[in-house]
Short mmCIF file of C-alpha atoms in Angstrom, two decimals:
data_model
loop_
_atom_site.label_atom_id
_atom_site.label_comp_id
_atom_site.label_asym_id
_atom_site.label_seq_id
_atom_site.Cartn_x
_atom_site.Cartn_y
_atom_site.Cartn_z
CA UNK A 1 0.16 -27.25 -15.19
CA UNK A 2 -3.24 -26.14 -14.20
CA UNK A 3 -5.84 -25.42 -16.74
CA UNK A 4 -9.02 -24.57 -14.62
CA UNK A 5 -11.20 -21.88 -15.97
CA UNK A 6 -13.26 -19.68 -13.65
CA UNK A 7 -17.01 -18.01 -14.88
CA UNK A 8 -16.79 -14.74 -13.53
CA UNK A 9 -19.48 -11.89 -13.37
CA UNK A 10 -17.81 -8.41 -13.14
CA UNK A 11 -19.67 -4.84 -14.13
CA UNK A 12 -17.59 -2.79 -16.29
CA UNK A 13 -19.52 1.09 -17.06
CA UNK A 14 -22.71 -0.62 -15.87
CA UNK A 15 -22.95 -3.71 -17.94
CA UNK A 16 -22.41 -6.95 -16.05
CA UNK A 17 -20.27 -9.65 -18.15
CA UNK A 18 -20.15 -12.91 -17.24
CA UNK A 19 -17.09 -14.44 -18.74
CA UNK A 20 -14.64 -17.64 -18.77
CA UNK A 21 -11.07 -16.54 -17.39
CA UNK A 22 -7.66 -18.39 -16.81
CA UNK A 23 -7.18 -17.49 -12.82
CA UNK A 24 -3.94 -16.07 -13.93
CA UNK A 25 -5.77 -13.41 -16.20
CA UNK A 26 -5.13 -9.98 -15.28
CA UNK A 27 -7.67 -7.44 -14.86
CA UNK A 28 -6.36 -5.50 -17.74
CA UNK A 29 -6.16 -8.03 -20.14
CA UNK A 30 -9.64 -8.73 -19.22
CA UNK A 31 -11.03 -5.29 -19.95
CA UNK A 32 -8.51 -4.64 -23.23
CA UNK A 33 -9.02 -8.49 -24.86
CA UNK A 34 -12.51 -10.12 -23.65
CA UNK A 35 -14.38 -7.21 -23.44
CA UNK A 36 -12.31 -5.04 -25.95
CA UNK A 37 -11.97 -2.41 -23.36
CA UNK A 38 -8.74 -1.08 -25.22
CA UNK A 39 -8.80 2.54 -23.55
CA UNK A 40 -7.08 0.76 -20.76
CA UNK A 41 -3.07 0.87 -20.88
CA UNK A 42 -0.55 -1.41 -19.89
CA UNK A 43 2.22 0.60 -19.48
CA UNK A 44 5.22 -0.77 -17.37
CA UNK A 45 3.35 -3.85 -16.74
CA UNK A 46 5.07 -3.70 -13.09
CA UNK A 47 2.17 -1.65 -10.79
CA UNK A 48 4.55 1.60 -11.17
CA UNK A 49 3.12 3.78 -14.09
CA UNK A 50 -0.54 3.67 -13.61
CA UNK A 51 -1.45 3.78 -17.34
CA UNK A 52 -3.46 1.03 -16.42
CA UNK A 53 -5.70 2.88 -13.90
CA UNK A 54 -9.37 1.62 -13.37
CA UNK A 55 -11.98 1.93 -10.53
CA UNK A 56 -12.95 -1.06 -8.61
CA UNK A 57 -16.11 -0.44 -6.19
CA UNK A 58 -15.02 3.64 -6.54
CA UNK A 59 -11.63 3.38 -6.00
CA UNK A 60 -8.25 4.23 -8.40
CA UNK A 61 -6.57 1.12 -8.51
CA UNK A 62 -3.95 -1.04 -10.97
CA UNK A 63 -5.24 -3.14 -13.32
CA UNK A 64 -1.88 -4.82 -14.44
CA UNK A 65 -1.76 -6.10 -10.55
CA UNK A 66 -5.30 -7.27 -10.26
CA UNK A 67 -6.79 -11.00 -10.78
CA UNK A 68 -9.81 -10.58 -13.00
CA UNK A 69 -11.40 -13.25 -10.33
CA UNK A 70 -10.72 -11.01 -7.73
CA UNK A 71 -12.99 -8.37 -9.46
CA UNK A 72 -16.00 -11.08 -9.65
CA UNK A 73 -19.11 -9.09 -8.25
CA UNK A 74 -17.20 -5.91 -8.40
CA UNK A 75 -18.01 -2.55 -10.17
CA UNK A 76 -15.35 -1.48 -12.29
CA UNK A 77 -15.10 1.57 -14.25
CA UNK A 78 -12.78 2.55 -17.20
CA UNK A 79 -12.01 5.43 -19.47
CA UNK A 80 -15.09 4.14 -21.68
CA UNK A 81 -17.27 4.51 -18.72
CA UNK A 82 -16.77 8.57 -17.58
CA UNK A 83 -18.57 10.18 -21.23
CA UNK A 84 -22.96 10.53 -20.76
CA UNK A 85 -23.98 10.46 -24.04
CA UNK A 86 -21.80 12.86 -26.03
CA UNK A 87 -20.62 14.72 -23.26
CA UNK A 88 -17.04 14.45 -22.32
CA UNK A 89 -16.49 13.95 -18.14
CA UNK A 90 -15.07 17.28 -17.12
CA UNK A 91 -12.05 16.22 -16.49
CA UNK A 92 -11.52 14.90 -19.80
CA UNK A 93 -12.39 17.95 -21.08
CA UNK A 94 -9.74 19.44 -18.97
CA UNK A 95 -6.80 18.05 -20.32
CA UNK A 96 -8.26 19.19 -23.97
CA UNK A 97 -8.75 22.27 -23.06
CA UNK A 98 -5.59 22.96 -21.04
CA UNK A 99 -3.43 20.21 -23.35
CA UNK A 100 -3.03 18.33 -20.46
CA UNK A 101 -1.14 15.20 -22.68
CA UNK A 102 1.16 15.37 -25.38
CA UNK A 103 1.62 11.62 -26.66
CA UNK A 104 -1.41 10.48 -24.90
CA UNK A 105 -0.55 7.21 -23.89
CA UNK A 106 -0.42 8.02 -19.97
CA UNK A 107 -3.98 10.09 -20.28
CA UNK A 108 -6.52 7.72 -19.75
CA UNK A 109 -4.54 6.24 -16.18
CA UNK A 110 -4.18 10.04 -15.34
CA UNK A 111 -7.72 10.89 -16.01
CA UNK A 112 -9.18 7.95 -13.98
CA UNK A 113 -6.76 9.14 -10.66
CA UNK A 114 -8.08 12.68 -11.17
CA UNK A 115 -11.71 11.42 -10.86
CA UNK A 116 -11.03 9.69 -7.84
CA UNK A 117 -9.29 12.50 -6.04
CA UNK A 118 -11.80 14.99 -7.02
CA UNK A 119 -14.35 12.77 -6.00
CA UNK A 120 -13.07 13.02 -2.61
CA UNK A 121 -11.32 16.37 -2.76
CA UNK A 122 -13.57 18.96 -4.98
CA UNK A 123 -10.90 21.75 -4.23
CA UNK A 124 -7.33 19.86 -4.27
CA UNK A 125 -4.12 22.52 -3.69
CA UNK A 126 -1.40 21.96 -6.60
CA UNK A 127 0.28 19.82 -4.43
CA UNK A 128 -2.26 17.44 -3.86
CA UNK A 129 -3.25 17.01 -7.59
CA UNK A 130 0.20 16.27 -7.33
CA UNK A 131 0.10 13.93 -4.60
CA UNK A 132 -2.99 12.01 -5.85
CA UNK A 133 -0.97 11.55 -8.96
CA UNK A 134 2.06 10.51 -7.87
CA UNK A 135 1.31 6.78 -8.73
CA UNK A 136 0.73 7.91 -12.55
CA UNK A 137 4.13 8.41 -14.68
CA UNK A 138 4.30 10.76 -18.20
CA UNK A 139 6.73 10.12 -19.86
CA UNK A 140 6.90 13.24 -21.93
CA UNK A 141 6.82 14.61 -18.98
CA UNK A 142 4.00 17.09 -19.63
CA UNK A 143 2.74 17.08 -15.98
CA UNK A 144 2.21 20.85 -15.70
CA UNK A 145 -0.44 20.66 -18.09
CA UNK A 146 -1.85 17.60 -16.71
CA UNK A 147 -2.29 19.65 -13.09
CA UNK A 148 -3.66 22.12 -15.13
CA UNK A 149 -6.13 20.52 -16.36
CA UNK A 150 -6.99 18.65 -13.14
CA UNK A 151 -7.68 22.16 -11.63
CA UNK A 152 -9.49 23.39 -14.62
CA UNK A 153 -11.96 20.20 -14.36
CA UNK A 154 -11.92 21.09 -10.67
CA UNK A 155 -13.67 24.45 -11.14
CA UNK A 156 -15.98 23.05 -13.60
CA UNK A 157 -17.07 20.32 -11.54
CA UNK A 158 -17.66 22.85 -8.43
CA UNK A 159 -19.49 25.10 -10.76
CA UNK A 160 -17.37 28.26 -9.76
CA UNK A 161 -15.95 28.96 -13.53
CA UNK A 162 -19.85 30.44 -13.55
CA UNK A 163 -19.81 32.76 -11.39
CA UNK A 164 -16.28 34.31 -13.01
CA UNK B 1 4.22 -10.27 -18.37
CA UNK B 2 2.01 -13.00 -17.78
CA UNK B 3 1.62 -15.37 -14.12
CA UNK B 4 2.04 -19.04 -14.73
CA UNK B 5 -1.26 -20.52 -14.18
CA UNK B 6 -2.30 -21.36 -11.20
CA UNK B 7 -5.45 -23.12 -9.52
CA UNK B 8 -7.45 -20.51 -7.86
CA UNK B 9 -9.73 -20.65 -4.24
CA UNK B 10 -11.49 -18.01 -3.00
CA UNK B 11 -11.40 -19.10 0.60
CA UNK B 12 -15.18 -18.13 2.66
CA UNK B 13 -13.31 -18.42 6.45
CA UNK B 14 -10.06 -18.68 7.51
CA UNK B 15 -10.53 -21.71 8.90
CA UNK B 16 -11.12 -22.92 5.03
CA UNK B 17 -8.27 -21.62 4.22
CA UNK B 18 -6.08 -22.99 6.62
CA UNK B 19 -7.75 -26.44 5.65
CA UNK B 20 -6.38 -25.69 2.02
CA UNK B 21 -3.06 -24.62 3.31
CA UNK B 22 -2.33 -28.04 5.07
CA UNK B 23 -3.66 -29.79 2.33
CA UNK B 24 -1.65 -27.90 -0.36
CA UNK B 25 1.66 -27.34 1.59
CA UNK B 26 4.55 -25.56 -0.31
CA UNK B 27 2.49 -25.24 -3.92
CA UNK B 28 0.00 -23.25 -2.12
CA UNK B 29 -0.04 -19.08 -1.33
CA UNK B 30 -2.31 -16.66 0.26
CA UNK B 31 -3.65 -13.84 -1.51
CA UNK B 32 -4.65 -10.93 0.16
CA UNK B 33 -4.34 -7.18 -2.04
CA UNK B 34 -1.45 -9.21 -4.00
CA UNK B 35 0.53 -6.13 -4.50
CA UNK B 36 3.64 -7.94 -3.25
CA UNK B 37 2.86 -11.47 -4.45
CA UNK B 38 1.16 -10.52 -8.41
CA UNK B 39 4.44 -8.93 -8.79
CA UNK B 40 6.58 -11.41 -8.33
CA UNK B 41 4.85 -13.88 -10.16
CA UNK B 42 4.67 -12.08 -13.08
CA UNK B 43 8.58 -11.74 -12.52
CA UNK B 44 8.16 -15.40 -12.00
CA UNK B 45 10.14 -15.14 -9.13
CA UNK B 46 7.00 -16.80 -7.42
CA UNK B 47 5.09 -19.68 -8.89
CA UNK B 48 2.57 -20.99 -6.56
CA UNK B 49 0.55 -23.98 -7.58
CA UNK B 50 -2.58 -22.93 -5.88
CA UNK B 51 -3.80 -19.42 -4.92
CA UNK B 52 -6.02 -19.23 -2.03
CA UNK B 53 -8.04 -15.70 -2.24
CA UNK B 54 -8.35 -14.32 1.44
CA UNK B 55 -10.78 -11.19 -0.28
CA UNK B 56 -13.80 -12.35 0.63
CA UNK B 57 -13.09 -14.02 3.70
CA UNK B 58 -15.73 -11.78 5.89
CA UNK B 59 -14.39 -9.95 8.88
CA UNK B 60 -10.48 -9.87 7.96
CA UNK B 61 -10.61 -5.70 7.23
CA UNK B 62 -11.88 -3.30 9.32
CA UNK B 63 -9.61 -1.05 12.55
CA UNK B 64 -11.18 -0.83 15.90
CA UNK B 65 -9.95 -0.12 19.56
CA UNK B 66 -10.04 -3.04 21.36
CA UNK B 67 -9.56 -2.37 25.69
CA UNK B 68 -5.93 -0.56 25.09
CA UNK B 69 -5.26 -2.14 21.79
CA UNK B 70 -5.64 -0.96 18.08
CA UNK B 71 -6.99 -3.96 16.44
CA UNK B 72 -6.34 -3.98 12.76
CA UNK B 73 -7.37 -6.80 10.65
CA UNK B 74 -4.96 -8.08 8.21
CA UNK B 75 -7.10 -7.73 4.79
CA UNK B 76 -7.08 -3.34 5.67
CA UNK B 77 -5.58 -1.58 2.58
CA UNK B 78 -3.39 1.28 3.29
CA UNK B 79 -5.18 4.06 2.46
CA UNK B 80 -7.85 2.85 5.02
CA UNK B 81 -4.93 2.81 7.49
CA UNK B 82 -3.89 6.31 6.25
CA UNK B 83 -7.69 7.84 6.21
CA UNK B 84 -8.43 5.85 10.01
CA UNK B 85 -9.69 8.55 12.78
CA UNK B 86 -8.36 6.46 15.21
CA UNK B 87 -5.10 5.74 13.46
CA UNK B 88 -4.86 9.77 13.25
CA UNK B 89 -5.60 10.67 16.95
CA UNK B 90 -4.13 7.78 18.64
CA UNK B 91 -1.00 6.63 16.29
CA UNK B 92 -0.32 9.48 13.87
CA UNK B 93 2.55 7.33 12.81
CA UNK B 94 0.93 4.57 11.84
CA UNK B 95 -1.06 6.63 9.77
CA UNK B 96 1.90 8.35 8.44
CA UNK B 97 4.06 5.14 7.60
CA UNK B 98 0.50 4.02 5.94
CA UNK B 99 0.18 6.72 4.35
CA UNK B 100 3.72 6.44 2.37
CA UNK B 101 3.75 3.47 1.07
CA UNK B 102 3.60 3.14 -2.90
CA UNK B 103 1.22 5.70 -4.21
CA UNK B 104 -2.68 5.98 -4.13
CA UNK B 105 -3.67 3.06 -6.07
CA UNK B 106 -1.41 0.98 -4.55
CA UNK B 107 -2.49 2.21 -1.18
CA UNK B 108 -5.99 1.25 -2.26
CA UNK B 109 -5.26 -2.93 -2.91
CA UNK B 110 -2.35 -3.40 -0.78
CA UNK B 111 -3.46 -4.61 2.47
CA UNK B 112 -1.42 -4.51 5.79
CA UNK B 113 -1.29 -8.38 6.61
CA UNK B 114 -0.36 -8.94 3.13
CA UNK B 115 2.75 -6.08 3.42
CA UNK B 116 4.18 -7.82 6.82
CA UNK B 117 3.67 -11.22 5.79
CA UNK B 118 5.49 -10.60 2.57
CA UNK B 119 8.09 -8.80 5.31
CA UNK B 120 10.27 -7.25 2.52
CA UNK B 121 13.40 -5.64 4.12
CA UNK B 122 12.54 -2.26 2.54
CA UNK B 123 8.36 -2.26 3.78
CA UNK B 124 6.94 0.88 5.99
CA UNK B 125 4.81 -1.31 7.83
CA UNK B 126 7.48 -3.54 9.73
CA UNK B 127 9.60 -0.26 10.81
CA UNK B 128 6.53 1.06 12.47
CA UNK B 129 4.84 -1.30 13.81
CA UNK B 130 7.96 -2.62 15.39
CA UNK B 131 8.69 0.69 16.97
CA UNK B 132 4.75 0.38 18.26
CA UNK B 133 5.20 -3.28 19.97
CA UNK B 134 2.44 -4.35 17.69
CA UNK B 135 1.84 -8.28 17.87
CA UNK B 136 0.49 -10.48 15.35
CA UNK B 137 -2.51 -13.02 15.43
CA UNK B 138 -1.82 -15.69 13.28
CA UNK B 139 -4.58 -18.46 13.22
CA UNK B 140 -3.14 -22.10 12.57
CA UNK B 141 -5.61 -24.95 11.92
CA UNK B 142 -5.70 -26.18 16.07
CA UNK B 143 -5.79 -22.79 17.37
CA UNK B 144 -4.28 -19.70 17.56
CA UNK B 145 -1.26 -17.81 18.79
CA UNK B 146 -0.09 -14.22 19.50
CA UNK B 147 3.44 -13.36 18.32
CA UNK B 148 5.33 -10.19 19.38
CA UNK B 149 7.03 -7.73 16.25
CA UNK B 150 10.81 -9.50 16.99
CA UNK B 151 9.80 -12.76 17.52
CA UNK B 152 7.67 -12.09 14.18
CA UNK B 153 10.47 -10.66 11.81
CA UNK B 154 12.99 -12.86 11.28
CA UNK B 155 15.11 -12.17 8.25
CA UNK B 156 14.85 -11.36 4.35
CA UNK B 157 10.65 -12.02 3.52
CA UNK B 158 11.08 -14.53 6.54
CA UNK B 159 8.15 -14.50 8.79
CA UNK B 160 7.34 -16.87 11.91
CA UNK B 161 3.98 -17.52 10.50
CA UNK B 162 4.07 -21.51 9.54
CA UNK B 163 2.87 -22.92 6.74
CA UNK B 164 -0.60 -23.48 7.18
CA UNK B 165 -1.39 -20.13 9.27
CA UNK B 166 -2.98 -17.13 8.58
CA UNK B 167 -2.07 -13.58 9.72
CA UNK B 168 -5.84 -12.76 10.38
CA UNK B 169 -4.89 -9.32 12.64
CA UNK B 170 -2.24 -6.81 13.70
CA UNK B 171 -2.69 -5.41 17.49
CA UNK B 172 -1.07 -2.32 18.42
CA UNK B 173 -1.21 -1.18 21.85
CA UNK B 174 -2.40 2.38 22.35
CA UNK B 175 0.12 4.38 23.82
CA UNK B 176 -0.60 6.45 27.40
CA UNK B 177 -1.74 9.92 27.13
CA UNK B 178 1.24 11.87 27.47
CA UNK B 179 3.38 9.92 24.00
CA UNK B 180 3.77 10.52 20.61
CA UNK B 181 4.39 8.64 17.55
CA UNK B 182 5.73 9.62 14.28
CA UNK B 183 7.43 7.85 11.15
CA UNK B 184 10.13 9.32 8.60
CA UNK B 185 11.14 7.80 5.20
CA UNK B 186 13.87 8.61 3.19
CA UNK B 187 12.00 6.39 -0.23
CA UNK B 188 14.16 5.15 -3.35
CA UNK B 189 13.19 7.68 -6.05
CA UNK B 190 12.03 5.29 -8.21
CA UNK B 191 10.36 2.37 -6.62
CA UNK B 192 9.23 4.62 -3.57
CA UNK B 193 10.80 1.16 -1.51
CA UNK B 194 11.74 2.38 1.35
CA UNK B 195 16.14 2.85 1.41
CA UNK B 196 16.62 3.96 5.53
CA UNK B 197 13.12 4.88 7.55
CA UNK B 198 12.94 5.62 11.13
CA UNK B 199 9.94 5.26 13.89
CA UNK B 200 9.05 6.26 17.18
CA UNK B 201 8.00 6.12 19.74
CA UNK B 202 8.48 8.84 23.13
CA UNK B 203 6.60 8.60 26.43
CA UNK B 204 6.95 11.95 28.42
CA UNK B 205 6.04 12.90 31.75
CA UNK B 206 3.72 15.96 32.72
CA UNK B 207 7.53 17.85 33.20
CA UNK B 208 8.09 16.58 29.23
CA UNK B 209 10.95 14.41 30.40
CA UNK B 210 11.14 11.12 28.40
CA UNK B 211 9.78 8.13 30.63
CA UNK B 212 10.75 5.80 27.30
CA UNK B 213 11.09 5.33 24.01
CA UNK B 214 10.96 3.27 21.09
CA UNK B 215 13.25 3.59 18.16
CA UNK B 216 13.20 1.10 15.14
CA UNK B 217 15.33 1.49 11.88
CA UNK B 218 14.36 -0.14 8.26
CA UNK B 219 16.62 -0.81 5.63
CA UNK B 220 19.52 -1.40 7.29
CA UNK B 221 19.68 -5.07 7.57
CA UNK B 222 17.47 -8.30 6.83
CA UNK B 223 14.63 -7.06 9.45
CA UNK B 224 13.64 -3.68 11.45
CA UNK B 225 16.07 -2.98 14.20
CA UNK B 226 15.39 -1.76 17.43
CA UNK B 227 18.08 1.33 17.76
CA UNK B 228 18.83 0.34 21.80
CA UNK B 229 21.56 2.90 22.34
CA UNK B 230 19.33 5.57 20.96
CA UNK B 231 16.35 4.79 22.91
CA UNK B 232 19.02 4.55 26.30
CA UNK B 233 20.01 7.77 25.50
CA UNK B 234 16.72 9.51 25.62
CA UNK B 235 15.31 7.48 28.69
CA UNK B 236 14.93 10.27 31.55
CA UNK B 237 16.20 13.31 29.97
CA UNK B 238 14.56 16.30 29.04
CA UNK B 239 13.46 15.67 25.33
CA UNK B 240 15.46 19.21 24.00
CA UNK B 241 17.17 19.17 20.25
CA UNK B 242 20.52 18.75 21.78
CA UNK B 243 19.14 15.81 23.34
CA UNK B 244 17.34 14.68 20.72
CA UNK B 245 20.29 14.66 17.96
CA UNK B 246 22.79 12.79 20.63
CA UNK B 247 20.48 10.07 20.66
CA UNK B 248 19.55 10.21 16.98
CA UNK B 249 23.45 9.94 16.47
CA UNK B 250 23.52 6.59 17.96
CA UNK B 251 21.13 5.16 15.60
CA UNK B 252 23.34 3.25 13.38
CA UNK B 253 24.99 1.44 16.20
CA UNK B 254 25.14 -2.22 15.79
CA UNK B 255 23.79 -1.93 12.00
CA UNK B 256 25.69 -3.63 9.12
CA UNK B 257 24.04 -2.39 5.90
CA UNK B 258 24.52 -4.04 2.79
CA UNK B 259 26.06 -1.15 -0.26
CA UNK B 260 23.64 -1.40 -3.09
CA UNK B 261 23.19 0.87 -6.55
CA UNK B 262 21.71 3.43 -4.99
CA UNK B 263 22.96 4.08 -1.76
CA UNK B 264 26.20 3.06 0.36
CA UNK B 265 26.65 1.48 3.71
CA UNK B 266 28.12 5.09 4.90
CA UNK B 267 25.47 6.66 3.57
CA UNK B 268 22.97 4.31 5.21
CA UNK B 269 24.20 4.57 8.27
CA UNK B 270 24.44 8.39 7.93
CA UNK B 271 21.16 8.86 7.03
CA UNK B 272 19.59 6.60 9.29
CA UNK B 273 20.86 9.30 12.08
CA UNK B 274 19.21 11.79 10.03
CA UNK B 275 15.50 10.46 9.53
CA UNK B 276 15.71 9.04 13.36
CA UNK B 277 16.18 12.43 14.77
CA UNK B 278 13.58 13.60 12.57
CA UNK B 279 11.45 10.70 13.85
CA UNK B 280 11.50 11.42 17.14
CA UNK B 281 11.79 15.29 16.79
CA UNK B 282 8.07 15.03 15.22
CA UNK B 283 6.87 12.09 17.78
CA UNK B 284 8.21 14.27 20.80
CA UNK B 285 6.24 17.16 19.47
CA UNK B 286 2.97 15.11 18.98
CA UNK B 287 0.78 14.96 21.90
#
């Protein structure tokens, strides 16, 4: 069996690594064991539950169903990456402040899709939020907080909670 | 789950990695978005040898109109399909089947070459594209060769690309002013795999009689069908409801679905009357 290793140089939250990977590494197991990125999930393992939801050049994607050397050069972003400083992202602070997770395992993959649709959609309907998350499973099933809180961070992130 | 290893390439041209493909033979797979073949070789159902990475050959992604042709190349990920002006205004269901597959993240990896060349029985992209006489460019290493949607799908994850060619675009003609497309999926509620989907495709006159149409079920067999007695059905007449749901009642004609855990061959074939008459409802009242 093969053992080639492969130097790859991927940005994670603005730091570039340059690392030694098995081509069969996954992009998760990249982020949660070189670079002990552990706010990353693997959930299912199968690209159904989204636990394991990063950013790649801006966009939600699957890092259970990613090759780490297809990331070299990329920009990734995880969980670790949305805080400045002390300052939760808002949407973080959205599912505290609406209790948008109960056993918290699914919360990092949901907060990472809810930054990418409110990226592109700053004033999503309750079925979009929805929609956008439809590739992100809870198993307590606790999504009406999780919506919740995706609208909350929403309004923050517009700036129209000011004006109320 | 972890991939058995596997040497990896990431291929600068297709022409490089049709090279590799000829030299590597059966050990060797392409890898496009790899939301079909990561999968599976996790599951170990796949085990390729070598891994040739088709992500940074330059000029594979990207949809443009091309004379009377939608030219999409084979490393576009869904959601660009989905989000495409063109796609929208020209063939809103392309866009829809696009935009129904998986769910957003997989929409953003999984690439549209990579989804027909994997040509799983229970994909959006075949149904559609079939009912849209789309043809495939698939570049060998002494040339290349244009290959129509039936002479392209052949049976379960059977394509007629050969071993060492690459699918490098998908060509869709643009239909005349005066059509409408449309796509309807009833999805497994778990895997979101599609279990019966319909497409089509209906070419009116300025009266809004239909001049033709193009019908194509998925999940009913090894490949998209082509629903023939529908599609005669609808050819000349006035495109009413009544006329609409006696064609759409054909669409299970000369189908022979396999029973599985979640749905029955009755059921199939019911439902595949159902979601075509919704297809071409929606297509007849596109413009």
């Amino acid at each position: 069996m093969n053992d080639e290793r492969i130097t790859v140089g991927i940005t994670v939250n603005g730091v570039t690594h340059r690392a030694v990977v098995e081509p069969r590494t996954l992009l998760v197991y990249f982020l949660r064991e070189q670079l002990g990125l552990t706010g990353t999930h693997v959930g299912c393992d199968t690209s159904q539950c989204g636990a394991c939801t990063v950013h790649l050049n801006g966009r939600a994607v699957k890092s259970c169903t990613i090759f780490a050397v297809q990331a070299d050069g990329a920009e990734i972003t995880t969980i670790e990456g949305l805080a400045r400083d002390s300052a939760l992202h808002p949407v973080q602070e959205g599912f505290r402040e609406k209790h948008g997770l109960q056993c918290g395992y699914c919360t990092p993959g949901m907060i990472m899709s809810a930054v990418h649709l409110l990226q592109a959609n700053p004033r999503p309907t309750d079925a979009e939020i929805k929609h956008a998350l439809e590739g992100n499973i809870c198993r307590c099933t606790g999504y009406v907080n999780i919506v919740e809180a995706v609208k909350w961070a929403a309004e923050r992130m517009r700036g129209d909670h000011v004006s109320r | 789950m972890f991939p058995a290893n596997f040497g990896y390439v990431a291929a600068r041209s297709v022409e490089e990695a049709t090279e590799l493909l000829a030299k590597y033979g059966e050990e060797a797979k392409l890898l496009a978005g790899g939301h079909s073949l990561i999968p599976a070789m996790k599951l170990r159902l796949a085990s390729p040898r070598h891994l040739i990475d088709l992500g940074r050959v330059p000029g594979l992604s990207g949809i443009k109109v091309d004379g009377e042709t939608l030219s999409i190349g084979a490393l576009t990920v869904h959601a660009d399909v989905a989000s495409s002006d063109l796609a929208r205004h020209r063939l809103p269901g392309l866009a829809e089947a696009a935009s129904v597959i998986g769910d957003v993240q997989v929409r953003n990896r999984g690439t549209i070459g990579g989804s027909v060349a994997h040509a799983d029985p229970a994909a959006d992209f075949p149904v559609i594209l079939t009912a849209l006489d789309a043809s495939f460019v698939l570049q060998g290493r002494f040339g290349r060769r244009t290959v129509a949607a039936p002479d392209f799908f052949l049976d379960f994850y059977t394509t007629a690309l050969a071993p060492d060619e690459v699918l490098t675009e998908i060509r869709v003609p643009l239909p005349s002013s005066g059509s409408g497309t449309a796509y309807a999926k009833l999805p497994h509620p778990a895997s979101g795999y599609v279990v019966v989907s319909a497409a089509a495709l209906v070419v009116r006159d300025p009266s809004g009689r239909c001049v033709s149409a193009a019908v194509a079920i998925g999940g009913m067999g090894s490949r998209p069908q082509r629903a023939a007695a529908t599609e005669a059905s609808l050819h000349g007449q006035p495109l009413t409801p009544e006329v609409i749901a006696a064609a759409a009642a054909k669409a299970s004609e000369g189908t022979d679905p396999e029973s599985d855990l979640y749905a029955s061959a009755d059921y199939k074939r019911h439902i595949a009357t159902v979601y075509a008459r919704q297809a071409i409802e929606t297509a007849a009242s596109r413009k």
